[in-house]
mmCIF file of C-alpha atoms in Angstrom:
data_model
loop_
_atom_site.group_PDB
_atom_site.id
_atom_site.type_symbol
_atom_site.label_atom_id
_atom_site.label_comp_id
_atom_site.label_asym_id
_atom_site.label_seq_id
_atom_site.Cartn_x
_atom_site.Cartn_y
_atom_site.Cartn_z
ATOM 1 C CA TYR V 1 -2.051 -20.903 -6.876
ATOM 2 C CA ASP V 2 -2.466 -17.709 -8.920
ATOM 3 C CA LYS V 3 -3.649 -19.435 -12.101
ATOM 4 C CA ARG V 4 -6.002 -22.059 -10.699
ATOM 5 C CA GLY V 5 -6.899 -20.760 -7.253
ATOM 6 C CA ASN V 6 -6.218 -24.141 -5.641
ATOM 7 C CA THR V 7 -5.783 -23.506 -1.929
ATOM 8 C CA ARG V 8 -3.659 -26.663 -1.595
ATOM 9 C CA HIS V 9 -1.076 -24.965 -3.798
ATOM 10 C CA LEU V 10 -1.244 -21.904 -1.571
ATOM 11 C CA GLN V 11 -0.816 -24.080 1.528
ATOM 12 C CA THR V 12 2.218 -25.744 -0.064
ATOM 13 C CA ALA V 13 3.667 -22.314 -0.898
ATOM 14 C CA ILE V 14 3.235 -21.258 2.754
ATOM 15 C CA HIS V 15 4.845 -24.470 3.978
ATOM 16 C CA LEU V 16 7.859 -24.157 1.677
ATOM 17 C CA ALA V 17 8.343 -20.438 2.338
ATOM 18 C CA THR V 18 8.158 -21.104 6.085
ATOM 19 C CA ARG V 19 10.849 -23.782 5.776
ATOM 20 C CA CYS V 20 12.953 -21.356 3.751
ATOM 21 C CA LEU V 21 12.709 -18.755 6.524
ATOM 22 C CA ASP V 22 13.567 -21.354 9.148
ATOM 23 C CA LEU V 23 16.790 -22.130 7.269
ATOM 24 C CA THR V 24 17.774 -18.504 6.622
ATOM 25 C CA PRO V 25 19.943 -16.873 9.297
ATOM 26 C CA ASN V 26 19.218 -13.387 10.597
ATOM 27 C CA GLY V 27 21.152 -10.798 8.645
ATOM 28 C CA HIS V 28 21.157 -12.833 5.436
ATOM 29 C CA PRO V 29 20.781 -10.405 2.483
ATOM 30 C CA SER V 30 17.848 -12.374 1.042
ATOM 31 C CA LEU V 31 15.917 -12.594 4.323
ATOM 32 C CA PRO V 32 13.631 -9.606 3.544
ATOM 33 C CA HIS V 33 12.779 -11.137 0.171
ATOM 34 C CA TYR V 34 11.906 -14.483 1.781
ATOM 35 C CA GLN V 35 9.802 -12.732 4.433
ATOM 36 C CA GLN V 36 8.001 -10.845 1.698
ATOM 37 C CA ARG V 37 7.332 -14.051 -0.274
ATOM 38 C CA LEU V 38 5.781 -15.732 2.768
ATOM 39 C CA ALA V 39 3.821 -12.572 3.612
ATOM 40 C CA THR V 40 2.397 -12.540 0.089
ATOM 41 C CA SER V 41 1.155 -16.112 0.472
ATOM 42 C CA PHE V 42 -0.473 -15.337 3.833
ATOM 43 C CA ARG V 43 -2.069 -12.217 2.343
ATOM 44 C CA GLU V 44 -3.404 -14.211 -0.603
ATOM 45 C CA ARG V 45 -4.913 -16.734 1.811
ATOM 46 C CA TYR V 46 -6.380 -13.873 3.854
ATOM 47 C CA LEU V 47 -7.957 -12.399 0.717
ATOM 48 C CA LYS V 48 -9.354 -15.815 -0.212
ATOM 49 C CA MET V 49 -10.570 -16.930 3.237
ATOM 50 C CA GLY V 50 -10.756 -13.774 5.346
ATOM 51 C CA SER V 51 -8.734 -15.059 8.300
ATOM 52 C CA LEU V 52 -7.499 -12.295 10.577
ATOM 53 C CA PHE V 53 -4.677 -14.614 11.638
ATOM 54 C CA ASP V 54 -3.378 -14.663 8.057
ATOM 55 C CA LEU V 55 -3.667 -10.875 7.832
ATOM 56 C CA GLY V 56 -1.741 -10.565 11.100
ATOM 57 C CA VAL V 57 1.059 -12.878 9.988
ATOM 58 C CA ALA V 58 1.338 -11.094 6.637
ATOM 59 C CA PHE V 59 1.555 -7.779 8.487
ATOM 60 C CA ILE V 60 4.311 -8.978 10.848
ATOM 61 C CA LEU V 61 6.348 -10.394 7.965
ATOM 62 C CA ARG V 62 5.967 -7.330 5.755
ATOM 63 C CA LYS V 63 6.882 -5.032 8.621
ATOM 64 C CA ALA V 64 10.000 -7.112 9.312
ATOM 65 C CA ALA V 65 10.989 -7.114 5.636
ATOM 66 C CA ALA V 66 10.530 -3.360 5.300
ATOM 67 C CA GLY V 67 12.415 -2.751 8.546
ATOM 68 C CA ALA V 68 15.382 -4.789 7.321
ATOM 69 C CA THR V 69 15.972 -2.631 4.250
ATOM 70 C CA THR V 70 17.312 0.887 3.799
ATOM 71 C CA PRO V 71 16.731 3.306 0.901
ATOM 72 C CA SER V 72 19.920 2.024 -0.724
ATOM 73 C CA HIS V 73 18.565 -1.551 -0.832
ATOM 74 C CA PRO V 74 17.527 -2.490 -4.396
ATOM 75 C CA TYR V 75 14.043 -3.593 -3.234
ATOM 76 C CA PHE V 76 13.469 -0.912 -0.602
ATOM 77 C CA TRP V 77 10.547 0.689 -2.447
ATOM 78 C CA TRP V 78 8.925 -2.659 -3.156
ATOM 79 C CA HIS V 79 9.021 -3.459 0.568
ATOM 80 C CA GLN V 80 7.648 -0.015 1.432
ATOM 81 C CA SER V 81 4.828 -0.438 -1.076
ATOM 82 C CA SER V 82 3.973 -3.880 0.291
ATOM 83 C CA LEU V 83 3.948 -2.544 3.847
ATOM 84 C CA ARG V 84 1.664 0.305 2.825
ATOM 85 C CA ASN V 85 -0.679 -2.159 1.146
ATOM 86 C CA ILE V 86 -0.921 -4.381 4.225
ATOM 87 C CA TYR V 87 -1.675 -1.333 6.383
ATOM 88 C CA MET V 88 -4.464 -0.492 3.921
ATOM 89 C CA ASP V 89 -5.761 -4.079 4.121
ATOM 90 C CA ARG V 90 -5.842 -3.786 7.907
ATOM 91 C CA PHE V 91 -7.595 -0.412 7.746
ATOM 92 C CA ASN V 92 -10.187 -1.728 5.298
ATOM 93 C CA ARG V 93 -10.860 -4.789 7.448
ATOM 94 C CA LEU V 94 -10.531 -3.446 10.989
ATOM 95 C CA GLY V 95 -11.178 0.258 10.492
ATOM 96 C CA HIS V 96 -8.331 1.379 12.765
ATOM 97 C CA LEU V 97 -7.346 4.924 11.899
ATOM 98 C CA SER V 98 -3.774 4.198 13.053
ATOM 99 C CA ASP V 99 -3.348 1.812 10.092
ATOM 100 C CA LEU V 100 -4.486 4.504 7.664
ATOM 101 C CA GLU V 101 -2.147 7.000 9.349
ATOM 102 C CA ALA V 102 0.755 4.560 8.938
ATOM 103 C CA ALA V 103 -0.053 4.061 5.232
ATOM 104 C CA LEU V 104 -0.216 7.824 4.790
ATOM 105 C CA ALA V 105 3.154 8.270 6.534
ATOM 106 C CA ILE V 106 4.777 5.638 4.298
ATOM 107 C CA ALA V 107 3.520 7.450 1.182
ATOM 108 C CA LYS V 108 4.775 10.829 2.458
ATOM 109 C CA ASN V 109 8.151 9.332 3.341
ATOM 110 C CA ALA V 110 8.400 7.668 -0.062
ATOM 111 C CA ILE V 111 7.691 10.968 -1.811
ATOM 112 C CA ASN V 112 10.355 12.734 0.260
ATOM 113 C CA LEU V 113 13.018 10.052 -0.260
ATOM 114 C CA HIS V 114 12.238 8.843 -3.771
ATOM 115 C CA PRO V 115 14.455 9.959 -6.642
ATOM 116 C CA LYS V 116 12.448 12.674 -8.416
ATOM 117 C CA ASP V 117 13.728 11.588 -11.827
ATOM 118 C CA ASN V 118 11.595 8.433 -11.615
ATOM 119 C CA ARG V 119 8.340 10.205 -12.449
ATOM 120 C CA VAL V 120 6.264 7.043 -12.805
ATOM 121 C CA GLU V 121 6.993 5.842 -9.272
ATOM 122 C CA VAL V 122 6.722 9.331 -7.772
ATOM 123 C CA ALA V 123 3.316 9.714 -9.445
ATOM 124 C CA TRP V 124 2.223 6.355 -8.002
ATOM 125 C CA TRP V 125 3.225 7.409 -4.476
ATOM 126 C CA TYR V 126 1.367 10.721 -4.853
ATOM 127 C CA GLN V 127 -1.717 8.800 -5.906
ATOM 128 C CA CYS V 128 -1.349 6.574 -2.828
ATOM 129 C CA LEU V 129 -1.159 9.710 -0.711
ATOM 130 C CA ALA V 130 -4.270 11.149 -2.375
ATOM 131 C CA ILE V 131 -6.230 7.949 -1.728
ATOM 132 C CA SER V 132 -5.162 7.946 1.924
ATOM 133 C CA HIS V 133 -6.279 11.579 2.347
ATOM 134 C CA ASP V 134 -9.592 10.716 0.682
ATOM 135 C CA LEU V 135 -10.199 7.818 3.070
ATOM 136 C CA ARG V 136 -9.204 9.874 6.101
ATOM 137 C CA PHE V 137 -11.508 12.700 4.983
ATOM 138 C CA THR V 138 -14.352 10.212 4.622
ATOM 139 C CA ARG V 139 -13.728 9.108 8.222
ATOM 140 C CA LEU V 140 -12.915 12.393 9.968
ATOM 141 C CA GLN V 141 -14.389 15.102 7.679
ATOM 142 C CA GLU V 142 -11.325 17.314 8.264
ATOM 143 C CA PRO V 143 -10.896 20.044 5.605
ATOM 144 C CA GLN V 144 -7.087 19.631 5.522
ATOM 145 C CA ASP V 145 -7.600 16.139 4.089
ATOM 146 C CA LEU V 146 -9.620 17.616 1.231
ATOM 147 C CA GLU V 147 -6.703 19.932 0.537
ATOM 148 C CA GLY V 148 -4.216 17.072 0.937
ATOM 149 C CA GLU V 149 -6.179 14.945 -1.501
ATOM 150 C CA MET V 150 -6.335 17.796 -4.011
ATOM 151 C CA VAL V 151 -2.611 18.633 -3.790
ATOM 152 C CA ALA V 152 -1.505 14.974 -3.965
ATOM 153 C CA SER V 153 -3.882 14.207 -6.849
ATOM 154 C CA GLN V 154 -2.583 17.184 -8.826
ATOM 155 C CA ALA V 155 1.037 16.206 -8.097
ATOM 156 C CA ALA V 156 0.321 12.626 -9.233
ATOM 157 C CA LEU V 157 -1.180 13.914 -12.473
ATOM 158 C CA ASP V 158 1.680 16.368 -13.025
ATOM 159 C CA ALA V 159 4.271 13.610 -12.563
ATOM 160 C CA THR V 160 2.516 11.222 -14.956
ATOM 161 C CA PRO V 161 4.064 11.337 -18.433
ATOM 162 C CA PRO V 162 1.791 11.734 -21.477
ATOM 163 C CA GLY V 163 0.685 8.386 -22.840
ATOM 164 C CA ASP V 164 1.249 6.590 -19.520
ATOM 165 C CA PRO V 165 -1.427 3.889 -19.033
ATOM 166 C CA ASP V 166 -2.145 5.284 -15.531
ATOM 167 C CA LEU V 167 -2.952 8.758 -16.846
ATOM 168 C CA PRO V 168 -6.754 8.164 -16.903
ATOM 169 C CA SER V 169 -6.636 6.873 -13.325
ATOM 170 C CA ARG V 170 -4.717 9.960 -12.201
ATOM 171 C CA GLN V 171 -7.195 12.244 -13.979
ATOM 172 C CA ASN V 172 -10.042 10.362 -12.341
ATOM 173 C CA GLN V 173 -8.465 10.749 -8.876
ATOM 174 C CA LEU V 174 -8.111 14.510 -9.367
ATOM 175 C CA GLY V 175 -11.706 14.715 -10.605
ATOM 176 C CA LYS V 176 -12.828 12.827 -7.484
ATOM 177 C CA ALA V 177 -10.904 15.299 -5.327
ATOM 178 C CA TYR V 178 -12.687 18.233 -6.972
ATOM 179 C CA SER V 179 -16.027 16.445 -6.569
ATOM 180 C CA ASN V 180 -15.345 15.802 -2.873
ATOM 181 C CA GLN V 181 -14.495 19.460 -2.385
ATOM 182 C CA TYR V 182 -17.637 20.585 -4.223
ATOM 183 C CA LYS V 183 -19.919 18.275 -2.191
ATOM 184 C CA THR V 184 -18.339 19.411 1.067
ATOM 185 C CA PHE V 185 -18.728 23.090 0.284
ATOM 186 C CA GLN V 186 -22.357 22.489 -0.791
ATOM 187 C CA ARG V 187 -23.070 20.667 2.470
ATOM 188 C CA LEU V 188 -21.526 23.511 4.461
ATOM 189 C CA GLY V 189 -23.492 26.127 2.471
ATOM 190 C CA MET V 190 -20.373 27.784 1.064
#
């Protein structure tokens, strides 16, 4: 599906992944991976066709996959990232603040639990946190989100090694945070 965009291929992927799940017993070590694979196909179909049903199924599957893993699981962070992304998809489509709050909580939890020696992943999670604060500020106009965006953006930049291909993106996010703060203070006459 990815290369040609043929929805029949996507439908076949959904069918086969569904059969795989049907044959996999609860508690099987690969169950979260299979749930994630099916969720990815439903999400791809949602992105292509816009069906809320597909978004809902992808959400249920990603939540189940993330809930079935612990921080010691080799794919724990991948499942957490996928769950955060589906919450962001839901927020962007439905506008429910609770979805944004859940995505923000996942990023905070990831920062607290993630091994600090993996700077690249820690930087990515800080950037996720900064983006969530930015979106929540846009919605609620709460000053603590401006501060949260600024702190998370700076932490993301600080954790990004020199020469990393994401360095420009991290610098841009911090610049956006400063710009948001400037515009807000101008609007408030400060």
